[in-house]
XYZ file of C-alpha atoms in Angstrom:
526
model
C -28.130 -23.830 13.077
C -26.119 -26.912 12.149
C -24.046 -28.819 15.106
C -21.303 -30.992 14.589
C -22.289 -34.311 13.881
C -25.697 -33.644 12.411
C -25.831 -33.815 8.411
C -26.397 -30.354 6.817
C -28.450 -30.194 3.021
C -26.891 -30.481 0.576
C -23.375 -32.257 1.982
C -22.526 -35.777 1.475
C -22.349 -36.441 4.825
C -22.034 -35.677 8.849
C -19.795 -32.136 9.435
C -16.481 -32.459 11.153
C -15.882 -30.111 13.484
C -12.185 -28.801 13.248
C -9.262 -27.164 14.731
C -6.418 -25.084 14.300
C -3.341 -26.685 14.132
C -1.520 -28.198 17.318
C 1.040 -25.453 17.264
C -0.687 -22.218 16.815
C -0.446 -21.483 19.857
C 3.131 -21.197 20.065
C 2.398 -18.702 17.043
C -0.108 -17.200 19.867
C 2.409 -17.085 22.680
C 5.041 -15.536 19.759
C 2.730 -12.816 19.014
C 2.247 -11.696 22.691
C 6.233 -11.560 22.726
C 6.182 -9.258 20.129
C 3.600 -7.232 20.285
C 3.846 -6.706 24.161
C 7.801 -8.468 25.395
C 9.951 -6.687 23.097
C 9.306 -2.843 23.843
C 9.653 -3.718 27.858
C 12.878 -5.509 26.898
C 13.535 -2.532 25.089
C 12.584 -0.176 28.129
C 14.359 -2.240 30.597
C 17.645 -2.026 27.979
C 17.925 1.025 27.026
C 15.828 3.223 29.076
C 15.120 2.713 33.136
C 17.588 0.225 34.790
C 16.730 0.130 38.224
C 12.783 0.224 37.319
C 12.577 -2.829 39.797
C 8.351 -2.525 39.236
C 8.874 -4.625 35.434
C 10.020 -7.506 37.661
C 5.857 -7.644 38.346
C 4.703 -7.213 35.115
C 6.672 -11.295 34.653
C 3.136 -12.020 35.992
C 0.442 -10.417 34.273
C 2.144 -11.015 30.589
C 1.921 -15.107 31.516
C -1.387 -14.786 32.064
C -2.396 -12.954 29.195
C -0.141 -15.789 27.148
C -2.170 -18.282 28.411
C -5.647 -16.946 27.701
C -4.162 -16.523 23.899
C -3.137 -20.117 23.916
C -6.894 -20.797 25.123
C -8.742 -18.928 22.683
C -6.571 -20.405 19.941
C -7.687 -24.085 21.054
C -11.136 -22.334 21.616
C -11.174 -21.621 17.495
C -13.094 -24.469 15.568
C -14.884 -24.532 12.298
C -16.639 -26.653 10.133
C -18.070 -27.071 6.923
C -21.409 -26.617 6.381
C -22.453 -27.197 2.400
C -22.743 -23.860 1.196
C -21.452 -21.991 3.886
C -18.524 -22.161 6.891
C -19.425 -22.042 10.582
C -16.849 -20.138 12.677
C -16.655 -20.660 16.302
C -14.262 -18.771 18.884
C -14.083 -17.379 22.256
C -13.865 -17.933 25.601
C -16.228 -16.517 27.781
C -18.331 -14.478 24.973
C -18.628 -16.867 22.589
C -19.247 -16.301 19.009
C -20.735 -18.305 16.190
C -20.754 -17.314 12.731
C -22.255 -18.479 9.177
C -20.254 -17.338 6.804
C -21.711 -18.482 2.755
C -19.156 -19.019 0.055
C -20.544 -16.945 -2.149
C -19.785 -14.069 0.746
C -16.336 -15.069 0.118
C -14.440 -12.628 -2.144
C -10.986 -12.888 -1.180
C -8.627 -15.832 0.550
C -5.368 -15.012 1.067
C -2.415 -16.911 2.910
C 0.748 -15.119 4.826
C 3.603 -17.543 5.843
C 6.715 -16.362 7.637
C 9.905 -17.579 8.527
C 9.058 -20.014 11.169
C 5.033 -20.155 9.547
C 7.842 -22.553 5.960
C 9.720 -23.893 8.705
C 6.988 -26.127 10.601
C 4.431 -26.249 7.637
C 1.541 -23.919 8.419
C 0.020 -20.864 7.286
C -2.414 -18.162 8.157
C -5.336 -18.012 6.309
C -6.991 -15.156 5.968
C -11.234 -14.497 4.646
C -12.603 -11.556 3.526
C -15.626 -10.843 1.986
C -17.229 -7.613 -0.254
C -18.410 -5.586 2.469
C -13.982 -4.948 3.448
C -13.356 -3.664 6.983
C -12.342 -6.577 9.355
C -11.784 -9.764 7.261
C -14.718 -12.753 8.125
C -12.249 -15.135 9.122
C -8.593 -15.261 10.567
C -6.931 -18.861 11.051
C -3.881 -18.863 12.520
C -2.222 -21.057 11.956
C -3.467 -23.893 9.752
C -0.958 -26.921 8.009
C -0.353 -26.256 4.088
C -2.024 -29.318 2.987
C -5.716 -28.274 5.185
C -5.400 -25.320 4.211
C -5.201 -26.228 0.512
C -7.456 -28.680 1.180
C -9.834 -25.669 2.901
C -9.845 -22.997 0.019
C -10.104 -25.260 -2.787
C -14.188 -26.173 -1.033
C -14.489 -22.052 -0.727
C -14.032 -21.657 -4.159
C -15.951 -24.748 -4.959
C -13.336 -26.388 -7.020
C -13.591 -29.807 -4.763
C -16.735 -29.394 -3.260
C -17.070 -32.936 -2.788
C -14.119 -33.519 -0.851
C -15.750 -34.377 2.454
C -14.175 -33.004 6.074
C -14.090 -37.009 6.463
C -12.460 -38.118 3.642
C -10.352 -34.594 4.734
C -7.681 -36.503 7.503
C -6.666 -38.979 5.534
C -6.488 -37.570 1.878
C -2.131 -37.242 0.822
C -0.480 -34.244 0.502
C -0.435 -34.699 -3.237
C -4.011 -34.768 -3.284
C -4.977 -31.565 -0.833
C -1.796 -29.289 -3.054
C -3.647 -30.266 -6.503
C -6.888 -29.389 -4.583
C -5.811 -25.886 -5.017
C -5.353 -26.409 -8.362
C -9.427 -27.435 -9.219
C -11.041 -28.006 -12.741
C -8.622 -24.537 -14.091
C -4.918 -25.179 -14.656
C -3.643 -22.022 -13.410
C -2.319 -19.474 -16.366
C 1.216 -17.972 -15.311
C 0.448 -14.228 -15.982
C 3.343 -12.067 -14.952
C 7.076 -13.765 -13.436
C 10.130 -11.527 -11.239
C 13.124 -12.275 -11.951
C 15.837 -10.834 -9.542
C 16.836 -8.188 -11.599
C 13.529 -6.633 -12.171
C 14.247 -6.875 -8.856
C 16.330 -5.302 -8.156
C 15.548 -2.566 -11.196
C 12.549 -2.408 -9.156
C 14.077 -1.602 -5.345
C 16.445 1.535 -7.380
C 13.465 3.085 -8.906
C 11.290 3.101 -5.869
C 11.303 5.281 -2.533
C 10.785 1.646 -0.038
C 14.508 3.259 1.963
C 13.025 5.913 2.967
C 10.380 4.684 4.954
C 12.245 2.309 6.552
C 14.529 5.150 7.811
C 10.725 6.229 8.609
C 10.253 3.586 10.389
C 13.608 3.395 12.023
C 13.614 7.432 13.733
C 10.031 6.290 14.865
C 10.831 3.017 16.672
C 13.853 5.178 18.531
C 12.587 9.016 19.535
C 10.282 7.443 21.699
C 12.976 6.074 23.981
C 15.016 8.840 25.786
C 18.340 6.989 26.122
C 17.413 4.981 22.125
C 17.777 8.753 21.291
C 21.037 10.270 22.979
C 22.931 6.770 21.699
C 21.975 7.495 18.383
C 22.461 11.318 19.480
C 26.231 10.217 19.806
C 26.558 8.306 17.449
C 25.643 10.558 14.877
C 27.147 13.734 16.817
C 30.477 13.689 15.183
C 30.068 14.297 12.155
C 26.964 16.304 12.553
C 28.821 19.040 13.792
C 31.648 19.119 11.916
C 29.026 18.706 8.383
C 27.561 21.719 10.372
C 30.641 23.758 11.157
C 31.466 23.361 7.247
C 28.569 24.865 6.437
C 28.641 28.307 8.992
C 32.113 28.652 7.586
C 31.137 28.746 4.597
C 28.143 31.104 5.520
C 30.363 33.134 6.879
C 33.503 33.526 4.174
C 30.662 33.715 1.339
C 31.626 30.885 -0.389
C 28.661 29.754 -1.724
C 30.262 26.891 -4.651
C 32.029 25.343 -2.393
C 28.681 24.799 -0.471
C 26.497 24.448 -2.883
C 29.092 21.782 -3.791
C 29.148 19.861 0.132
C 25.384 20.353 -0.042
C 25.142 18.561 -3.808
C 27.807 15.828 -2.078
C 25.251 15.504 0.998
C 22.426 14.799 -1.131
C 23.609 12.285 -3.554
C 25.052 9.917 -0.147
C 21.769 9.846 1.101
C 19.921 9.063 -2.225
C 22.474 6.330 -2.689
C 21.893 4.652 0.533
C 18.240 5.052 0.978
C 18.312 3.546 -2.762
C 20.860 0.563 -1.679
C 17.280 0.310 1.177
C 15.358 0.138 -1.569
C 16.818 -2.977 -3.218
C 16.913 -5.394 0.121
C 12.891 -4.177 0.910
C 12.440 -4.728 -2.403
C 14.460 -7.991 -2.469
C 12.251 -9.491 0.781
C 8.856 -8.458 -0.559
C 8.461 -9.229 -3.808
C 11.178 -12.151 -4.116
C 9.762 -15.175 -5.768
C 6.667 -12.624 -7.116
C 4.188 -15.115 -9.336
C 0.869 -14.031 -10.722
C -1.510 -16.477 -12.247
C -5.212 -16.746 -13.454
C -7.382 -19.247 -12.496
C -10.161 -19.354 -13.704
C -11.677 -15.743 -13.195
C -9.410 -15.210 -10.720
C -6.142 -13.375 -10.221
C -4.066 -14.501 -7.492
C -0.077 -13.106 -6.700
C 2.754 -14.769 -4.259
C 5.708 -13.189 -3.238
C 7.543 -12.605 0.057
C 10.903 -13.788 1.410
C 10.938 -13.242 4.906
C 7.387 -13.099 4.603
C 5.729 -15.473 2.145
C 2.502 -14.088 0.983
C -0.025 -15.441 -1.254
C -2.743 -13.091 -2.202
C -6.124 -13.043 -4.422
C -9.247 -11.923 -5.996
C -11.823 -12.097 -8.456
C -11.719 -10.173 -12.465
C -15.347 -9.308 -11.898
C -13.965 -7.329 -7.950
C -11.637 -5.371 -9.675
C -13.113 -1.840 -10.133
C -10.052 0.801 -10.397
C -6.626 0.654 -11.678
C -3.282 2.916 -11.381
C -0.327 2.692 -13.448
C 2.292 4.507 -12.838
C 6.081 5.151 -13.187
C 8.444 7.599 -12.698
C 11.138 9.151 -13.950
C 13.625 6.583 -13.389
C 11.518 4.108 -14.255
C 10.633 5.862 -17.474
C 14.379 5.893 -18.365
C 14.149 1.905 -17.777
C 10.992 1.154 -19.291
C 9.000 -0.049 -16.318
C 5.799 1.180 -15.547
C 3.884 -0.001 -12.289
C 0.572 -1.832 -11.947
C -2.195 -1.184 -9.111
C -5.632 -2.457 -8.474
C -7.525 -1.842 -5.995
C -10.524 -4.371 -5.265
C -14.106 -3.908 -4.078
C -15.488 -4.339 0.169
C -11.014 -3.159 0.652
C -11.570 -0.339 2.700
C -7.450 -0.792 3.950
C -5.870 2.376 2.754
C -3.231 1.088 0.391
C 0.145 2.823 0.202
C 2.167 3.616 -2.222
C 5.209 1.519 -3.503
C 3.118 -1.383 -2.906
C 3.938 -1.066 1.252
C 0.039 -1.303 1.685
C -0.565 -4.179 4.264
C -0.156 -7.501 3.893
C -2.106 -10.070 2.053
C -4.325 -7.745 0.678
C -4.450 -7.867 -3.478
C -3.302 -4.384 -4.665
C -0.534 -5.263 -7.029
C -0.889 -7.152 -10.010
C 2.221 -5.919 -11.709
C 5.024 -4.165 -8.984
C 7.048 -3.700 -12.055
C 6.742 -4.858 -15.917
C 6.814 -3.201 -19.058
C 4.532 -0.940 -20.449
C 3.911 -4.061 -22.705
C 3.282 -6.151 -20.278
C 1.223 -3.907 -18.316
C -1.422 -2.602 -21.043
C -1.719 -6.714 -21.765
C -3.197 -7.180 -18.010
C -5.359 -4.272 -18.924
C -6.961 -5.649 -21.506
C -7.468 -9.016 -19.767
C -9.129 -7.038 -16.749
C -11.021 -4.747 -19.211
C -11.940 -6.654 -23.003
C -13.112 -2.992 -24.058
C -10.085 -0.741 -23.168
C -8.403 0.368 -26.486
C -5.450 1.643 -25.574
C -4.578 3.633 -28.386
C -8.489 4.806 -29.626
C -8.575 6.060 -26.123
C -10.801 9.425 -26.704
C -8.381 12.130 -24.989
C -9.373 15.772 -23.479
C -6.715 18.265 -22.318
C -7.434 20.705 -19.434
C -8.392 23.738 -20.411
C -5.635 26.921 -20.446
C -7.721 27.856 -16.945
C -6.330 25.329 -15.430
C -2.324 26.693 -15.864
C -3.129 29.884 -14.174
C -5.220 28.395 -11.416
C -1.742 25.781 -10.850
C -0.203 29.517 -10.861
C -2.068 31.666 -7.796
C -1.949 28.297 -5.897
C 2.242 28.035 -5.987
C 2.106 32.201 -5.598
C 0.021 31.723 -2.978
C 2.564 29.770 -0.657
C 5.976 31.428 -2.645
C 5.097 34.994 -1.565
C 5.403 34.254 2.415
C 8.057 32.512 1.870
C 9.712 35.061 0.765
C 9.059 37.494 2.610
C 10.291 35.263 5.406
C 13.607 35.332 3.316
C 13.887 38.940 3.016
C 12.938 39.281 6.203
C 16.120 36.866 7.482
C 18.331 38.885 5.260
C 17.832 42.173 6.844
C 18.119 40.762 10.837
C 20.677 38.395 9.655
C 23.054 40.399 7.162
C 26.474 37.527 8.261
C 24.755 34.867 7.770
C 22.237 35.065 5.088
C 22.202 35.964 1.566
C 22.665 38.936 0.587
C 19.379 40.616 -1.601
C 20.744 39.151 -4.839
C 21.323 36.151 -3.847
C 17.603 36.207 -2.416
C 16.201 37.700 -5.886
C 17.992 34.805 -7.656
C 16.682 32.168 -5.666
C 12.780 33.248 -6.003
C 13.550 33.853 -9.462
C 14.659 30.390 -10.172
C 11.966 28.844 -7.733
C 9.475 31.166 -9.963
C 10.735 29.825 -13.133
C 10.484 25.780 -11.442
C 6.831 26.552 -10.702
C 5.613 27.775 -14.193
C 7.932 24.863 -15.889
C 6.045 22.181 -13.694
C 2.303 23.682 -14.626
C 3.050 23.886 -17.615
C 4.502 20.466 -17.976
C 1.473 19.241 -15.376
C -1.483 21.096 -17.580
C 0.659 19.602 -21.090
C 0.317 16.233 -20.097
C -2.825 16.282 -17.911
C -5.425 15.284 -20.167
C -9.022 12.348 -19.417
C -11.140 10.419 -21.451
C -14.648 8.558 -20.941
C -15.293 5.559 -23.146
C -18.893 3.579 -22.309
C -16.955 1.001 -20.034
C -14.023 2.909 -18.484
C -12.802 6.779 -17.150
C -9.485 7.481 -17.590
C -7.504 10.077 -16.302
C -3.717 10.564 -16.676
C -1.619 13.456 -14.566
C 1.959 14.015 -13.151
C 5.682 15.379 -14.150
C 8.318 13.341 -12.793
C 5.970 10.507 -11.881
C 2.957 10.589 -14.293
C 0.278 7.739 -13.488
C -3.255 7.027 -15.431
C -5.858 6.398 -13.309
C -9.006 3.699 -14.396
C -11.548 3.047 -13.303
C -14.227 0.947 -14.622
C -17.326 3.397 -15.444
C -20.127 0.462 -14.213
C -18.894 0.914 -10.625
C -19.061 4.671 -10.090
C -21.388 5.229 -7.089
C -21.614 8.405 -6.383
C -19.768 11.789 -7.228
C -19.074 14.978 -6.061
C -18.314 18.644 -7.922
C -16.607 21.320 -5.805
C -15.738 24.671 -6.430
C -13.712 27.528 -4.221
C -14.255 31.041 -5.119
C -11.127 31.164 -7.265
C -12.428 28.862 -8.749
C -15.624 29.742 -9.715
C -13.808 33.063 -11.231
C -11.159 31.099 -13.641
C -14.572 28.717 -14.756
C -13.616 25.510 -13.278
C -14.606 22.845 -11.020
C -13.102 20.053 -8.954
C -14.974 16.335 -10.037
C -13.969 13.449 -7.038
C -16.062 10.295 -7.811
C -16.207 7.201 -5.528
C -16.973 3.376 -6.593
C -18.608 0.294 -5.372
C -17.449 -0.235 -1.662
C -14.422 1.640 -2.445
C -11.738 2.589 0.422
C -13.153 5.552 2.552
C -9.605 7.117 2.905
C -9.391 7.689 -1.152
C -11.339 8.519 -3.717
C -11.462 6.541 -6.297
C -10.699 9.354 -9.363
C -9.936 12.742 -8.678
C -9.446 15.474 -11.317
C -8.752 18.874 -10.706
C -9.299 22.203 -12.785
C -11.971 20.730 -14.667
C -13.423 23.292 -17.140
C -17.410 23.929 -16.700
C -18.744 22.695 -19.802
C -16.583 19.869 -19.479
C -17.689 19.115 -16.194
C -20.910 19.212 -17.240
C -20.596 16.691 -19.889
C -18.818 14.015 -17.733
C -21.883 14.584 -15.183
C -24.482 14.185 -17.856
C -22.619 10.896 -19.860
C -21.509 9.410 -16.291
C -24.450 10.190 -14.129
C -27.081 7.687 -16.319
C -24.716 4.760 -15.066
C -24.873 5.359 -12.039
């Protein structure tokens, strides 16, 4: 064990014990206020205002804030040769030795007040995933750049003794190191607006808003009063149209309401895209990919090329019309659930290209997988039994719905559609389901080479999932009674250090011969 003031093997001088930035206590108190005070203030303002007992919460909150300040001041770290020594804790003192080789992801997160005060949050992740090895909240920008360069081995000659007198320009150049970064992709404002228009981030914002409002009674009443009048007027129009059997007017009214909601969602999606991806920049430095982006919260995350093990190229219907696509990645050891549309955990490297042209996306894939030749992939389509399998699954859900509609038509003759209307709706749904299943089977295919396994699927949003064959860890083949009758098998595989919440690759409706061939070729690599 190396202590402060003693020399470690391989270090030029005595290691200096360093602490967080002097303003770290301010962000610690701000974190407590954001997590506890704001919900309580919302309860006092919108809930029961005569709750005198809530005044007594000021004392415990003050003690908790003091505890956060002391805990922040107890955090220290040292660079000892080829490892980082981190000490933290008050009553329970923890000391961790983190070898440089164990750190596979170094990310920075800077919100508005961080950038205003010239500080950042430095997060160190390992290949094991889950809880980060260390979270340093907060460090100055110069110290974060110096420490990041030392951890990456780019400026190992910079000792802790020389660091205090190190100028800001030199500390910033330490993050560059011997290899100059090469810009791979940038997103101008026009591309970010297109990204917002072609994404569904607005629905997530609306869902988060209702999730924050619904637990509070007073907030629900205020929202009901604000939306009650237009909702009641719109409801009366729908009821009158159904009573008078004005089906065309009812259809036009419904379509108008849907279009207005979609327009609002797209506007919110554009706002969210600008806040999240403003100034997006993807760089290659040595074998590391570095992505920086964000307007409200500036994030800088990275990952080593050998740690990438899964790629997902996706394109919605609108993105295909615009000639654009999205390239997401999964890093070994990153067990956090990756949300769609780039709304995953902040600080995780999860996207190489939020929006790019197909040529740009294929160039990025070729950088990660030099042996991947997109035009020469040996695609194998799914068999005809897969179409019957999808149709059986749709009918299993559609028949109960049709019975419910028939029962409603018999009980409420004045309100429900007539029998011929129900028959027309059922025919339309069956036709739409058949067309969807046929289009899905026609597009779905897989390809296996010596380097990668690729599976494409989708109708409105088409996806190509690419998995490095050398990273395959487990294979799982399953089939239910219907699959066995049709001669189909469901293939699932996981990668090394992959997420526990989702499979790396999921291929349904494989014929038995195709599944056996994949099993024989993949099992040799496992």
